Amino acid sequence: MSALSAVTVCRGCCCGSGRKHPGLDRPHHDGLLDRLTRGIEGHARLRTSECLGPCADSDVVVVGPTPAARRAGARPVWLRAVLDAATTDAVADWVRAGGPGTAPRPAVLDGHVFTPGLRASDTGRAAG
């Protein structure tokens, strides 16, 4: 078992494309994914998902705690609208500091935190 946390980035129909966010094309989203990959290297495993579900909240990133922090009660944190370099860098900074249950979440991410649910997912798919 890895002692690293996992960061999961949605790259489905809405996340990672200009479909939901006109003006933010695929190269923009790919650049943010590359930036996040470099920012967390050696501190977390990066995974991509075809769809995490809450399409209305795209672009979605889930920051998981390290295994030790999870055993101590920390849970993954879901972030919505991770659409720019500043937000992406804040995610990477938090992961490098230890992430959920280990380091305080940067205040800049407070407005991005959400709890996923079926309602958000259905709404997002209908609007997508």
PDB file of C-alpha atoms in Angstrom:
ATOM      1  CA  MET A   1       0.000   0.000   0.000  1.00  0.00           C
ATOM      2  CA  SER A   2       1.305   3.432  -0.925  1.00  0.00           C
ATOM      3  CA  ALA A   3       1.785   6.020   1.801  1.00  0.00           C
ATOM      4  CA  LEU A   4       0.877   8.706  -0.721  1.00  0.00           C
ATOM      5  CA  SER A   5      -2.501  10.337  -1.057  1.00  0.00           C
ATOM      6  CA  ALA A   6      -4.394  10.177  -4.338  1.00  0.00           C
ATOM      7  CA  VAL A   7      -5.669  13.081  -6.369  1.00  0.00           C
ATOM      8  CA  THR A   8      -8.403  12.197  -8.857  1.00  0.00           C
ATOM      9  CA  VAL A   9      -9.182  14.552 -11.716  1.00  0.00           C
ATOM     10  CA  CYS A  10     -12.382  14.207 -13.710  1.00  0.00           C
ATOM     11  CA  ARG A  11     -11.812  14.259 -17.477  1.00  0.00           C
ATOM     12  CA  GLY A  12     -15.228  13.165 -18.734  1.00  0.00           C
ATOM     13  CA  CYS A  13     -17.786  14.800 -20.959  1.00  0.00           C
ATOM     14  CA  CYS A  14     -17.841  18.111 -19.094  1.00  0.00           C
ATOM     15  CA  CYS A  15     -14.613  18.247 -17.147  1.00  0.00           C
ATOM     16  CA  GLY A  16     -11.496  18.851 -19.172  1.00  0.00           C
ATOM     17  CA  SER A  17     -13.291  20.229 -22.198  1.00  0.00           C
ATOM     18  CA  GLY A  18     -14.784  23.437 -23.492  1.00  0.00           C
ATOM     19  CA  ARG A  19     -18.252  21.887 -23.536  1.00  0.00           C
ATOM     20  CA  LYS A  20     -19.320  23.355 -20.187  1.00  0.00           C
ATOM     21  CA  HIS A  21     -16.886  26.253 -20.171  1.00  0.00           C
ATOM     22  CA  PRO A  22     -16.789  27.947 -23.569  1.00  0.00           C
ATOM     23  CA  GLY A  23     -13.534  29.764 -24.048  1.00  0.00           C
ATOM     24  CA  LEU A  24     -11.585  27.181 -22.055  1.00  0.00           C
ATOM     25  CA  ASP A  25     -10.462  24.747 -24.717  1.00  0.00           C
ATOM     26  CA  ARG A  26      -8.875  21.328 -24.358  1.00  0.00           C
ATOM     27  CA  PRO A  27      -5.286  22.693 -24.400  1.00  0.00           C
ATOM     28  CA  HIS A  28      -6.208  24.959 -21.441  1.00  0.00           C
ATOM     29  CA  HIS A  29      -7.514  21.988 -19.459  1.00  0.00           C
ATOM     30  CA  ASP A  30      -4.560  19.816 -20.482  1.00  0.00           C
ATOM     31  CA  GLY A  31      -2.192  22.562 -19.320  1.00  0.00           C
ATOM     32  CA  LEU A  32      -3.877  22.627 -15.902  1.00  0.00           C
ATOM     33  CA  LEU A  33      -3.627  18.837 -15.643  1.00  0.00           C
ATOM     34  CA  ASP A  34       0.085  19.028 -16.508  1.00  0.00           C
ATOM     35  CA  ARG A  35       0.545  21.807 -13.931  1.00  0.00           C
ATOM     36  CA  LEU A  36      -1.165  19.719 -11.243  1.00  0.00           C
ATOM     37  CA  THR A  37       0.858  16.639 -12.202  1.00  0.00           C
ATOM     38  CA  ARG A  38       4.126  18.563 -11.782  1.00  0.00           C
ATOM     39  CA  GLY A  39       2.895  20.232  -8.594  1.00  0.00           C
ATOM     40  CA  ILE A  40       2.087  17.014  -6.742  1.00  0.00           C
ATOM     41  CA  GLU A  41       4.868  14.825  -8.095  1.00  0.00           C
ATOM     42  CA  GLY A  42       6.343  12.730  -5.308  1.00  0.00           C
ATOM     43  CA  HIS A  43       3.544  13.749  -2.916  1.00  0.00           C
ATOM     44  CA  ALA A  44       0.458  12.046  -4.360  1.00  0.00           C
ATOM     45  CA  ARG A  45      -0.641   9.675  -7.061  1.00  0.00           C
ATOM     46  CA  LEU A  46      -2.603  11.373  -9.834  1.00  0.00           C
ATOM     47  CA  ARG A  47      -5.523   9.504 -11.347  1.00  0.00           C
ATOM     48  CA  THR A  48      -7.961  10.578 -14.001  1.00  0.00           C
ATOM     49  CA  SER A  49     -11.552   9.444 -14.236  1.00  0.00           C
ATOM     50  CA  GLU A  50     -13.881   9.409 -17.219  1.00  0.00           C
ATOM     51  CA  CYS A  51     -16.668  10.794 -15.026  1.00  0.00           C
ATOM     52  CA  LEU A  52     -16.963  11.396 -11.306  1.00  0.00           C
ATOM     53  CA  GLY A  53     -20.649  12.267 -11.608  1.00  0.00           C
ATOM     54  CA  PRO A  54     -21.293  15.837 -10.473  1.00  0.00           C
ATOM     55  CA  CYS A  55     -21.117  17.368 -13.954  1.00  0.00           C
ATOM     56  CA  ALA A  56     -22.751  20.615 -12.827  1.00  0.00           C
ATOM     57  CA  ASP A  57     -19.664  21.219 -10.692  1.00  0.00           C
ATOM     58  CA  SER A  58     -17.015  20.738 -13.384  1.00  0.00           C
ATOM     59  CA  ASP A  59     -14.040  20.712 -13.384  1.00  0.00           C
ATOM     60  CA  VAL A  60     -13.942  18.349 -10.409  1.00  0.00           C
ATOM     61  CA  VAL A  61     -10.852  17.312  -8.444  1.00  0.00           C
ATOM     62  CA  VAL A  62     -10.944  14.957  -5.446  1.00  0.00           C
ATOM     63  CA  VAL A  63      -8.070  15.242  -2.975  1.00  0.00           C
ATOM     64  CA  GLY A  64      -7.694  12.114  -0.897  1.00  0.00           C
ATOM     65  CA  PRO A  65      -5.941  11.912   2.454  1.00  0.00           C
ATOM     66  CA  THR A  66      -2.854   9.821   2.994  1.00  0.00           C
ATOM     67  CA  PRO A  67      -3.605   6.332   4.334  1.00  0.00           C
ATOM     68  CA  ALA A  68      -2.454   7.398   7.822  1.00  0.00           C
ATOM     69  CA  ALA A  69      -4.694  10.479   7.781  1.00  0.00           C
ATOM     70  CA  ARG A  70      -7.627   8.361   6.571  1.00  0.00           C
ATOM     71  CA  ARG A  71      -7.115   5.927   9.448  1.00  0.00           C
ATOM     72  CA  ALA A  72      -7.211   8.963  11.763  1.00  0.00           C
ATOM     73  CA  GLY A  73     -10.582   9.996  10.291  1.00  0.00           C
ATOM     74  CA  ALA A  74      -9.747  12.284   7.356  1.00  0.00           C
ATOM     75  CA  ARG A  75     -11.931  11.932   4.266  1.00  0.00           C
ATOM     76  CA  PRO A  76     -11.508  12.923   0.618  1.00  0.00           C
ATOM     77  CA  VAL A  77     -12.320  16.521  -0.239  1.00  0.00           C
ATOM     78  CA  TRP A  78     -14.256  17.257  -3.422  1.00  0.00           C
ATOM     79  CA  LEU A  79     -13.441  20.496  -5.224  1.00  0.00           C
ATOM     80  CA  ARG A  80     -15.516  22.106  -7.955  1.00  0.00           C
ATOM     81  CA  ALA A  81     -14.599  24.601 -10.658  1.00  0.00           C
ATOM     82  CA  VAL A  82     -10.864  23.945 -10.677  1.00  0.00           C
ATOM     83  CA  LEU A  83     -10.497  25.985 -13.842  1.00  0.00           C
ATOM     84  CA  ASP A  84      -7.459  28.215 -13.438  1.00  0.00           C
ATOM     85  CA  ALA A  85      -3.790  28.174 -12.519  1.00  0.00           C
ATOM     86  CA  ALA A  86      -4.259  29.809  -9.111  1.00  0.00           C
ATOM     87  CA  THR A  87      -6.772  27.194  -7.970  1.00  0.00           C
ATOM     88  CA  THR A  88      -4.696  24.360  -9.439  1.00  0.00           C
ATOM     89  CA  ASP A  89      -1.594  25.660  -7.648  1.00  0.00           C
ATOM     90  CA  ALA A  90      -3.509  25.903  -4.357  1.00  0.00           C
ATOM     91  CA  VAL A  91      -4.524  22.250  -4.707  1.00  0.00           C
ATOM     92  CA  ALA A  92      -0.910  21.252  -5.383  1.00  0.00           C
ATOM     93  CA  ASP A  93       0.365  23.349  -2.463  1.00  0.00           C
ATOM     94  CA  TRP A  94      -2.134  21.682  -0.116  1.00  0.00           C
ATOM     95  CA  VAL A  95      -1.181  18.205  -1.300  1.00  0.00           C
ATOM     96  CA  ARG A  96       2.520  18.954  -0.851  1.00  0.00           C
ATOM     97  CA  ALA A  97       1.764  20.191   2.687  1.00  0.00           C
ATOM     98  CA  GLY A  98       0.007  16.891   3.507  1.00  0.00           C
ATOM     99  CA  GLY A  99      -3.581  17.321   2.288  1.00  0.00           C
ATOM    100  CA  PRO A 100      -6.820  16.460   4.115  1.00  0.00           C
ATOM    101  CA  GLY A 101      -6.420  15.612   7.775  1.00  0.00           C
ATOM    102  CA  THR A 102      -2.779  16.684   7.834  1.00  0.00           C
ATOM    103  CA  ALA A 103      -2.551  20.278   6.616  1.00  0.00           C
ATOM    104  CA  PRO A 104      -5.074  23.098   6.753  1.00  0.00           C
ATOM    105  CA  ARG A 105      -6.892  23.619   3.473  1.00  0.00           C
ATOM    106  CA  PRO A 106      -5.840  26.881   1.792  1.00  0.00           C
ATOM    107  CA  ALA A 107      -8.571  29.490   2.227  1.00  0.00           C
ATOM    108  CA  VAL A 108      -8.638  30.064  -1.534  1.00  0.00           C
ATOM    109  CA  LEU A 109     -10.141  26.574  -1.897  1.00  0.00           C
ATOM    110  CA  ASP A 110     -12.990  27.138   0.582  1.00  0.00           C
ATOM    111  CA  GLY A 111     -15.426  28.249  -2.133  1.00  0.00           C
ATOM    112  CA  HIS A 112     -14.572  25.192  -4.228  1.00  0.00           C
ATOM    113  CA  VAL A 113     -15.419  22.529  -1.621  1.00  0.00           C
ATOM    114  CA  PHE A 114     -18.675  20.645  -2.116  1.00  0.00           C
ATOM    115  CA  THR A 115     -20.357  17.379  -1.217  1.00  0.00           C
ATOM    116  CA  PRO A 116     -21.328  15.366  -4.286  1.00  0.00           C
ATOM    117  CA  GLY A 117     -24.756  13.878  -4.571  1.00  0.00           C
ATOM    118  CA  LEU A 118     -27.153  12.358  -7.038  1.00  0.00           C
ATOM    119  CA  ARG A 119     -29.073  15.622  -7.445  1.00  0.00           C
ATOM    120  CA  ALA A 120     -26.005  17.591  -8.550  1.00  0.00           C
ATOM    121  CA  SER A 121     -25.043  14.803 -10.919  1.00  0.00           C
ATOM    122  CA  ASP A 122     -28.449  14.575 -12.581  1.00  0.00           C
ATOM    123  CA  THR A 123     -28.699  18.345 -12.907  1.00  0.00           C
ATOM    124  CA  GLY A 124     -25.235  18.562 -14.424  1.00  0.00           C
ATOM    125  CA  ARG A 125     -25.860  15.847 -16.976  1.00  0.00           C
ATOM    126  CA  ALA A 126     -29.142  17.448 -18.013  1.00  0.00           C
ATOM    127  CA  ALA A 127     -27.447  20.846 -18.400  1.00  0.00           C
ATOM    128  CA  GLY A 128     -24.308  19.402 -20.006  1.00  0.00           C
TER     129      GLY A 128
END
